[in-house]
mmCIF file of C-alpha atoms in Angstrom:
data_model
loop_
_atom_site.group_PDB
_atom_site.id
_atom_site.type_symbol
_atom_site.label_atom_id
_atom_site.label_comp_id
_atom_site.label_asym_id
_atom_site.label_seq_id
_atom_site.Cartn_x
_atom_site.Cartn_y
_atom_site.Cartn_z
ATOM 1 C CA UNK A 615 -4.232 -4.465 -32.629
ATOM 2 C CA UNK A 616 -4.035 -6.349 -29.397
ATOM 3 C CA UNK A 617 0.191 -6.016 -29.495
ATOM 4 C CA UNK A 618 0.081 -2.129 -30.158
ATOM 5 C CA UNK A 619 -2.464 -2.338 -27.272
ATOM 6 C CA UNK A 620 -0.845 -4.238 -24.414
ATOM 7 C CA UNK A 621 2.509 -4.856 -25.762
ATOM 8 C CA UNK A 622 4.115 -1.957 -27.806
ATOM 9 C CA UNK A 623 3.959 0.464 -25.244
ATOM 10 C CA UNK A 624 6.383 -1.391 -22.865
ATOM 11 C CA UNK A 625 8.248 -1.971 -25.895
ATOM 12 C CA UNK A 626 9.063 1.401 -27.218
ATOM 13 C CA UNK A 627 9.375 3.297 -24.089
ATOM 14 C CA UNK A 628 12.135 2.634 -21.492
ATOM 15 C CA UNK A 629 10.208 4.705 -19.051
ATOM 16 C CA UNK A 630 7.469 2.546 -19.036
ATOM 17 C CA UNK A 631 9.596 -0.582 -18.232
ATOM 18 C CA UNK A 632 11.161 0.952 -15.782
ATOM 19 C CA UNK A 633 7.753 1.907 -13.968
ATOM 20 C CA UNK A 634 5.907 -1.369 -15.113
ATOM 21 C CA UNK A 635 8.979 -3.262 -13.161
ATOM 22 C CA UNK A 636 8.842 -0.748 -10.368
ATOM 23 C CA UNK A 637 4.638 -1.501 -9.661
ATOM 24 C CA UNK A 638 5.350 -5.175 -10.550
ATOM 25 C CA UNK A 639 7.794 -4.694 -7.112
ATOM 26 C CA UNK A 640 5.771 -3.315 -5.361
ATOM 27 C CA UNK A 641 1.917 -5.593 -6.142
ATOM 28 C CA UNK A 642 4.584 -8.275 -4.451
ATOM 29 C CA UNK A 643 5.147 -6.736 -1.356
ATOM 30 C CA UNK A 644 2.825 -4.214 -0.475
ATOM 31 C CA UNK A 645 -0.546 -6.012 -0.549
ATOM 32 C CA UNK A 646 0.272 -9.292 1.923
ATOM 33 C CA UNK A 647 1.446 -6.454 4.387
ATOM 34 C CA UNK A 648 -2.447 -4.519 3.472
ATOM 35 C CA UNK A 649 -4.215 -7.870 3.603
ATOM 36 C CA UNK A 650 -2.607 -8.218 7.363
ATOM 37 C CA UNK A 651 -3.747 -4.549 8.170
ATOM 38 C CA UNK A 652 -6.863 -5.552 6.613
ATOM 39 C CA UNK A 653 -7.337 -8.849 8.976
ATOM 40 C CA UNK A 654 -5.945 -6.837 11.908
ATOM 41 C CA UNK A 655 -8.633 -3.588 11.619
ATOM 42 C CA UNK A 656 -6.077 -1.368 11.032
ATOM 43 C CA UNK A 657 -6.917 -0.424 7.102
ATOM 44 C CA UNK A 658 -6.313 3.447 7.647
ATOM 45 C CA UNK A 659 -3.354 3.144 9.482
ATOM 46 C CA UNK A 660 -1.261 2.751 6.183
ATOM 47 C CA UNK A 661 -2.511 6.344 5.181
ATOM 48 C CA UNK A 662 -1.392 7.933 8.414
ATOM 49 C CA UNK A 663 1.916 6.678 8.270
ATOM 50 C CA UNK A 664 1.420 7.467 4.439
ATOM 51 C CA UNK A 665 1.429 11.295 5.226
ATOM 52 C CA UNK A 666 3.177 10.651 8.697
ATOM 53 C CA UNK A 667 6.574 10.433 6.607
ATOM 54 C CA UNK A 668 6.305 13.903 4.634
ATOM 55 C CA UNK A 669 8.060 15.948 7.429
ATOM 56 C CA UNK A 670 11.249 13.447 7.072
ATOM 57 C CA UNK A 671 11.125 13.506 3.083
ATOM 58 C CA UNK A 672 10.612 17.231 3.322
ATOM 59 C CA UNK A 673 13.264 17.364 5.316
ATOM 60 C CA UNK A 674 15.485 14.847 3.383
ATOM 61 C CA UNK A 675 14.380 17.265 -0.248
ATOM 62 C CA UNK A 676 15.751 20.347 1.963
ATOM 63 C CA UNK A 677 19.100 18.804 2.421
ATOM 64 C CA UNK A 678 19.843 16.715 -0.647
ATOM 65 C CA UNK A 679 17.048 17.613 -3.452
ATOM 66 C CA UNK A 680 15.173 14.843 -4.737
ATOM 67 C CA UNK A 681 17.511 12.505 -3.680
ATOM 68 C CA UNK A 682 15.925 9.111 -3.056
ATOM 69 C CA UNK A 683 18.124 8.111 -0.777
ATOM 70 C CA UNK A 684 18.238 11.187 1.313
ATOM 71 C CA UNK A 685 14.096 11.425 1.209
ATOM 72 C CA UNK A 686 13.365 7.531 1.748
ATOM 73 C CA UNK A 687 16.382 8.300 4.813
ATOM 74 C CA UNK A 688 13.989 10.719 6.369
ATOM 75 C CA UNK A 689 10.636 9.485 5.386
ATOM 76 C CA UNK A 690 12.127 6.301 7.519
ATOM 77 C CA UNK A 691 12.803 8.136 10.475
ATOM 78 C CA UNK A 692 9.569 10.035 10.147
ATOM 79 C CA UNK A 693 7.448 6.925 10.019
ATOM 80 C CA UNK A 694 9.166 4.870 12.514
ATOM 81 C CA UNK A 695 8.743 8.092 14.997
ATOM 82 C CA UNK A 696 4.994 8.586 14.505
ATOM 83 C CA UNK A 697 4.481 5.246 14.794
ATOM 84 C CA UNK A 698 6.379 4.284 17.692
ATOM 85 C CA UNK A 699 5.310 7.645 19.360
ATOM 86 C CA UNK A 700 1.060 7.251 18.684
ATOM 87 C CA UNK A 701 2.548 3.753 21.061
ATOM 88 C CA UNK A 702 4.180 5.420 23.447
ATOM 89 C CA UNK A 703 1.036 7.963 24.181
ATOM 90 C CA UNK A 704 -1.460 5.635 24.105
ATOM 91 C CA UNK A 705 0.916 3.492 26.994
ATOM 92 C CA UNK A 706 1.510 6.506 28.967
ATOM 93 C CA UNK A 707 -2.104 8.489 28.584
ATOM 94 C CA UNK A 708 -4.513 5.117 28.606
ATOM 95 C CA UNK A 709 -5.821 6.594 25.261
ATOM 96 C CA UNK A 710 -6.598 4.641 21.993
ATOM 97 C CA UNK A 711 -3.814 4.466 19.707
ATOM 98 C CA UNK A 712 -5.304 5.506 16.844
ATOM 99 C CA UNK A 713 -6.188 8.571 18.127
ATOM 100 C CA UNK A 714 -2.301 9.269 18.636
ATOM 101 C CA UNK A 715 -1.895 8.263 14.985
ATOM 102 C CA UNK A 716 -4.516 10.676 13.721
ATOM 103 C CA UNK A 717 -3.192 13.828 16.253
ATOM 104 C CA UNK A 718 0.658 12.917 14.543
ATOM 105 C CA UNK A 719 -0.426 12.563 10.834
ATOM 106 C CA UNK A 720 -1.932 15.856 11.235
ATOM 107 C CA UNK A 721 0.694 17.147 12.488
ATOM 108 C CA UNK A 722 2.992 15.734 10.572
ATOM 109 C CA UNK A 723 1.361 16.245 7.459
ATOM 110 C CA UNK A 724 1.137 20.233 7.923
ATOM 111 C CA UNK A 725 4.736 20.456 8.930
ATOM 112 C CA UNK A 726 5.774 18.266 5.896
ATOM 113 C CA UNK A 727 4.148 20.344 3.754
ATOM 114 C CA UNK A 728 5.389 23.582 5.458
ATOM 115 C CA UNK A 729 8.812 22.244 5.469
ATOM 116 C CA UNK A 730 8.484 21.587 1.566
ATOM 117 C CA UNK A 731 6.932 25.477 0.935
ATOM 118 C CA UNK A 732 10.097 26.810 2.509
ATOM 119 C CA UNK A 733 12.159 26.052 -0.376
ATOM 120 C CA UNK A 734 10.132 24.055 -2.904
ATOM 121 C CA UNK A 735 8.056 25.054 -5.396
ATOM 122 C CA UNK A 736 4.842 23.825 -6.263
ATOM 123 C CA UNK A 737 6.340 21.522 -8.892
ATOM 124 C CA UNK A 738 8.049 19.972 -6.031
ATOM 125 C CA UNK A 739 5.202 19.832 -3.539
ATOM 126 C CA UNK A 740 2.926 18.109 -6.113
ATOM 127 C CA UNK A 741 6.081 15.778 -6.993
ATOM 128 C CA UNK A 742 5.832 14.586 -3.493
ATOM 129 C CA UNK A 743 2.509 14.460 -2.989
ATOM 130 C CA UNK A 744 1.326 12.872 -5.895
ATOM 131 C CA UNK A 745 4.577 10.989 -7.024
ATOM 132 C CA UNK A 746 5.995 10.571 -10.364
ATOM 133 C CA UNK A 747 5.772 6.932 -11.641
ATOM 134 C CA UNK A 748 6.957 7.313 -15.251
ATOM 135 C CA UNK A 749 9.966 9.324 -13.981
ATOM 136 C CA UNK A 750 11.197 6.080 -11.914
ATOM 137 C CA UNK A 751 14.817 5.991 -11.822
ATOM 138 C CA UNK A 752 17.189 3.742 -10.978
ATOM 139 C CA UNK A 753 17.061 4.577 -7.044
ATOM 140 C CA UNK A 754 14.167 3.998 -6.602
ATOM 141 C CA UNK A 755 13.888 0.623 -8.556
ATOM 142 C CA UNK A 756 16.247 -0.336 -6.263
ATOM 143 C CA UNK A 757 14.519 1.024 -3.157
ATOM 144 C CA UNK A 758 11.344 -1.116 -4.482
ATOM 145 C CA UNK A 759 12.935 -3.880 -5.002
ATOM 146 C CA UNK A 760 14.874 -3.836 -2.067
ATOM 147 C CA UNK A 761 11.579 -3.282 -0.192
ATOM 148 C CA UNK A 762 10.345 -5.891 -1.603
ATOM 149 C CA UNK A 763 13.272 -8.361 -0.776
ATOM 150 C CA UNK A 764 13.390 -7.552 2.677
ATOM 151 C CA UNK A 765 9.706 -7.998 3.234
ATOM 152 C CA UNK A 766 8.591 -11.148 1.555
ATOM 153 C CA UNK A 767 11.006 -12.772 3.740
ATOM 154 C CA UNK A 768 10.187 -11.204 6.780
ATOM 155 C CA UNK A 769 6.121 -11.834 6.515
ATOM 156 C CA UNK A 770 6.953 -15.281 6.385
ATOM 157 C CA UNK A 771 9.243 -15.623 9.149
ATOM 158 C CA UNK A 772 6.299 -13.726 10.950
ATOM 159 C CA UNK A 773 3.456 -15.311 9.093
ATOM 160 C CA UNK A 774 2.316 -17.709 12.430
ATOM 161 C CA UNK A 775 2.818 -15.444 14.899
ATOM 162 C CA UNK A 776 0.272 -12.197 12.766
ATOM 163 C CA UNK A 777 -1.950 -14.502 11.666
ATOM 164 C CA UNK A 778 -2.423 -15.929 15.665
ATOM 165 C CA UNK A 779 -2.669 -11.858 16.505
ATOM 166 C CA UNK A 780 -5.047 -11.210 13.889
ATOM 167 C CA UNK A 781 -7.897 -14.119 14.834
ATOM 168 C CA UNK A 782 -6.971 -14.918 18.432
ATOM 169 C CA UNK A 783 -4.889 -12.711 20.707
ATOM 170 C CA UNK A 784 -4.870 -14.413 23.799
ATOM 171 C CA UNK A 785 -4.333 -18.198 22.401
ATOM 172 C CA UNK A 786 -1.130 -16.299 20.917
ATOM 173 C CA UNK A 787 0.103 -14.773 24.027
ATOM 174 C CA UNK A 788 -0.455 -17.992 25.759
ATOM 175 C CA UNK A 789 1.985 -19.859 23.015
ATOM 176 C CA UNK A 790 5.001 -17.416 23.625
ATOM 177 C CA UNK A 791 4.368 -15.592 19.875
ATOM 178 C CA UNK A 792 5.524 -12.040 21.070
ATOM 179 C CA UNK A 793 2.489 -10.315 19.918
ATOM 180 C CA UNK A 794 4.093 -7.021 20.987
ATOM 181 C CA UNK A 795 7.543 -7.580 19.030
ATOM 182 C CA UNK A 796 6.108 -8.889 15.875
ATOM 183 C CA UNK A 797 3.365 -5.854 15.921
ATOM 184 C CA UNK A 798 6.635 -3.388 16.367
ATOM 185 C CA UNK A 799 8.260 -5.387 13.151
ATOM 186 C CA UNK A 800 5.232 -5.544 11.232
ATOM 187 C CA UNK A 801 4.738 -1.532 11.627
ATOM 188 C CA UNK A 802 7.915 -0.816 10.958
ATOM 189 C CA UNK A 803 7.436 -3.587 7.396
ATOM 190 C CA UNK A 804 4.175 -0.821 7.012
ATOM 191 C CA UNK A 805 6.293 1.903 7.211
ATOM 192 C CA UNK A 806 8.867 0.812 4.362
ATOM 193 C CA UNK A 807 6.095 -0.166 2.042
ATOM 194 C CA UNK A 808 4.690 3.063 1.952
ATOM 195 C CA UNK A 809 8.199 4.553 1.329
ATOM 196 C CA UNK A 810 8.823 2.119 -1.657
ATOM 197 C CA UNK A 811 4.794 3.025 -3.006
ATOM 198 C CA UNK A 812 5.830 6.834 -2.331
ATOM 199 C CA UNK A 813 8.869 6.659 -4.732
ATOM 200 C CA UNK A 814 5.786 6.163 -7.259
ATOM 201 C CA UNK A 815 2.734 7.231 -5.843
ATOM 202 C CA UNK A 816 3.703 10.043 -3.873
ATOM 203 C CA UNK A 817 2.385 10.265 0.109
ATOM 204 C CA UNK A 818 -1.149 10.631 -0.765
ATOM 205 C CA UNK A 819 -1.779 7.724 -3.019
ATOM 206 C CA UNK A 820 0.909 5.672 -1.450
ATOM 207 C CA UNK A 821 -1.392 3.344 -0.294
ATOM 208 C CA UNK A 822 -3.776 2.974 -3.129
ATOM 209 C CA UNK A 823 -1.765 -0.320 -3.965
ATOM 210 C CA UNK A 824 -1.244 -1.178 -0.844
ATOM 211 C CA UNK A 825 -5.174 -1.099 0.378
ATOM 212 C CA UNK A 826 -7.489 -1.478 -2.415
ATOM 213 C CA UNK A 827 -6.335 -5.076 -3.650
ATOM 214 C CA UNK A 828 -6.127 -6.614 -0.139
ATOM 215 C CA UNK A 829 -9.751 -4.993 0.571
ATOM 216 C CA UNK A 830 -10.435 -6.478 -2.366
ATOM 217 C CA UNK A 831 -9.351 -9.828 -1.910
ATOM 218 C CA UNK A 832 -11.551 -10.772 1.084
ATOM 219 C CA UNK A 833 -14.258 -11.234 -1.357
ATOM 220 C CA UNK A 834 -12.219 -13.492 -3.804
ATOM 221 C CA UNK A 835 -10.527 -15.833 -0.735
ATOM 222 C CA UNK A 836 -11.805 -17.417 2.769
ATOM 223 C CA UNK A 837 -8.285 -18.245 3.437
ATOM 224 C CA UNK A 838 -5.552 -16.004 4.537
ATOM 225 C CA UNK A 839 -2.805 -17.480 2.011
ATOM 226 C CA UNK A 840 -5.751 -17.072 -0.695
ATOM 227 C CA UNK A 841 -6.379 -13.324 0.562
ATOM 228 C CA UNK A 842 -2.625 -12.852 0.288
ATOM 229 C CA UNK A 843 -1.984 -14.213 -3.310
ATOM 230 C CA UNK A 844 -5.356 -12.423 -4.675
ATOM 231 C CA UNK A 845 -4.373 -8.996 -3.468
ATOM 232 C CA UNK A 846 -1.024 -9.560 -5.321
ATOM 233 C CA UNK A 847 -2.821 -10.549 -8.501
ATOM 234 C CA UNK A 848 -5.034 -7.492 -8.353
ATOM 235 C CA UNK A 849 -1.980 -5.368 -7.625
ATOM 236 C CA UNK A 850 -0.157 -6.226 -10.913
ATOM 237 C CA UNK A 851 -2.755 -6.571 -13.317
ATOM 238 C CA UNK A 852 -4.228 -2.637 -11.988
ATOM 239 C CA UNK A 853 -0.389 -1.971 -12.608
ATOM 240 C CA UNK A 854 -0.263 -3.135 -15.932
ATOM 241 C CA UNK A 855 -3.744 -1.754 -16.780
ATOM 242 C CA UNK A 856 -2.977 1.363 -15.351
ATOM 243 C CA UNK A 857 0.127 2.476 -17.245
ATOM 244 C CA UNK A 858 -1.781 1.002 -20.496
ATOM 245 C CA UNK A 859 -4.851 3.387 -19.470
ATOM 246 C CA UNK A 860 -2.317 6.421 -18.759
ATOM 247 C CA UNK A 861 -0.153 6.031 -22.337
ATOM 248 C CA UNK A 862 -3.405 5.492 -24.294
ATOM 249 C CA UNK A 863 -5.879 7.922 -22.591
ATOM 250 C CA UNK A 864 -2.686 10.469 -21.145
ATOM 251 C CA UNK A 865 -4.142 10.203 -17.800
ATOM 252 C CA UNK A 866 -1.982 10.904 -14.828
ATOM 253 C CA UNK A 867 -0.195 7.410 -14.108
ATOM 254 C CA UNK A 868 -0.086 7.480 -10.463
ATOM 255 C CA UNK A 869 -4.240 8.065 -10.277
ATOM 256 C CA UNK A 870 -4.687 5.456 -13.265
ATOM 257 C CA UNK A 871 -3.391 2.687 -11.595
ATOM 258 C CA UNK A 872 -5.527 3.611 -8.387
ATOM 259 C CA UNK A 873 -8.426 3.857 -10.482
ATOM 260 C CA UNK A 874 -7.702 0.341 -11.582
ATOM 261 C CA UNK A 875 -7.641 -0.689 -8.175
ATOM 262 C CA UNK A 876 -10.797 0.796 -7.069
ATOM 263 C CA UNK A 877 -12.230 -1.121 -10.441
ATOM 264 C CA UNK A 878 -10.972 -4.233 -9.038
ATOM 265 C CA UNK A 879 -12.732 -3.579 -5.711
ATOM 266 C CA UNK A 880 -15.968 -2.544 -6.943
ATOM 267 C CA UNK A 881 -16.097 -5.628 -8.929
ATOM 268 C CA UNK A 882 -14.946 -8.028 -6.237
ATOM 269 C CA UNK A 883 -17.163 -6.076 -4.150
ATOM 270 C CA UNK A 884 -20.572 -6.909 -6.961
ATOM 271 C CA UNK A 885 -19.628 -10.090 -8.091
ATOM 272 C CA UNK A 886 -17.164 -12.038 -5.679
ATOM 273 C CA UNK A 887 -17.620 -15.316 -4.603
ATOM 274 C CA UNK A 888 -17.314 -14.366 -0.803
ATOM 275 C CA UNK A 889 -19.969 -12.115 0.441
ATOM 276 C CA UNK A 890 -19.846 -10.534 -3.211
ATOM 277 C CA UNK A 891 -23.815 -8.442 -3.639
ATOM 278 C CA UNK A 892 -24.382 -10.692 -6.040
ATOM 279 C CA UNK A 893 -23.639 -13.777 -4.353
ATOM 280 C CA UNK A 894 -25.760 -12.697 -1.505
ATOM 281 C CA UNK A 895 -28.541 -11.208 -3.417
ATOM 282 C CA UNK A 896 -29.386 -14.026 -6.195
ATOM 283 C CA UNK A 897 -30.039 -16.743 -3.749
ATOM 284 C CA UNK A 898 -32.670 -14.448 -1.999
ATOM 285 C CA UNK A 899 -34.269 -13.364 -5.217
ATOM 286 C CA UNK A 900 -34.603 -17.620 -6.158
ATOM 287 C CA UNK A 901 -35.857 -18.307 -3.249
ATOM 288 C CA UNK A 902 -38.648 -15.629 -3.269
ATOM 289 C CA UNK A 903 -39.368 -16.425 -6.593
#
């Protein structure tokens, strides 16, 4: 019972593999880079730049198809411009930059979508919206992967400096750490994430991997290499239970392993041993009693 359950699936189906290694790739690298989002108050900037690269995939499906090299090509461009653009205003207006981000996702979003209508159907608009994990193909297991190879490395080459931004700025600045450089590089490490999680997820749940498990995680870990290794644990096994859920209940894949995410949350959220509701609520209740 328990093999046709967990194991038989993966077994049969080549598809599945291919996705299960494709989520595996990205649980590794997309939730250290959420957990530093997380740490840094920036949790909704991943789903700005999330629909902040549709005009450049639109554009990159106008010219090639649903070529993954030609859409992850634009989405690239697309997110590296909003994001080093929403800087750019806020530097030469003396606004906030996250109200840049939100005026360019908007945008952005409406002209990606616009861009998409032109010549798409809406096959193709809910392809890149919503994603396709079981149609993973080689590509993009390479795109993932490659992703994921380029940012492990990176975040740890970084890891002193972000960690210095993310608790105190100034002590940082004052030890050389080039708080402005490694913010660029860690943006631009945002940026390719979501491209890897779109290949999946599509722009609108690109995230959901990304965000969930390192919200998540600050309930299960006080320490940032804790926070880090439980947001990568909750990525894979809502990966693994959420193809299981989609082959056995035929749910949608992409939403099924978000769902399994948000699970995650809401029970790190209840029961966690850091500032879980349970946690925080028992000890009151004994000590009334």
């Amino acid at each position: 019972m328990l093999h046709d359950l967990l194991i038989a699936p993966f077994a049969e189906f080549g598809f599945l593999r291919r996705a299960l290694v494709g989520c595996l790739a990205l649980s590794v690298a997309a939730p250290p880079v959420g957990v530093f989002l997380v740490l840094r108050r920036m949790s909704l900037t991943a789903d700005v730049l999330a629909h902040g690269i549709l005009p450049g995939v639109a554009a990159g499906f106008l010219i090639a198809g649903l070529s993954v090299t030609a859409m992850s090509l634009g989405g690239l461009v697309a997110g590296l411009a909003v994001t080093l653009g929403a800087g750019l205003l806020s530097r030469a207006t003396g606004g906030r930059e996250d109200s840049s981000l939100a005026a360019l996702y908007l945008v952005a979003l409406a002209l990606g979508v616009a861009i998409i209508s032109t010549r798409g159907g809406a096959v193709e608009l809910t392809a890149l919206l919503f994603g396709s994990v079981l149609g993973v193909d080689d590509p993009a297991l390479l795109m993932m992967a490659g992703v994921a190879t380029l940012t492990l490395p990176l975040l740890s080459l970084g890891w002193r400096p972000l960690v210095l931004e993310c608790f105190d700025p100034s002590f940082a600045a004052a030890e050389g750490a080039r708080g402005g450089l490694w913010h660029v590089l860690f943006m631009a490490l945002v940026v390719l994430n979501v491209l890897g999680a779109f290949q999946a997820l599509g722009t609108l749940m690109a995230v959901g991997l990304m965000m969930l498990p390192a919200v998540a995680s600050r309930h299960l870990a006080r320490s940032v290499g804790g926070m880090v290794y439980a947001a990568a644990g909750i990525a894979a096994l809502s990966s693994v239970s959420g193809l299981l859920l989609s082959y056995h209940l035929d749910l949608p894949t992409g939403p099924a392993i978000v769902l399994a995410a948000g699970a995650a949350w809401a029970f790190c959220v209840l029961a966690g041993p850091v500032d879980g509701l349970l946690v925080r609520w028992l000890p009151r209740r004994h000590l009334a009693g």
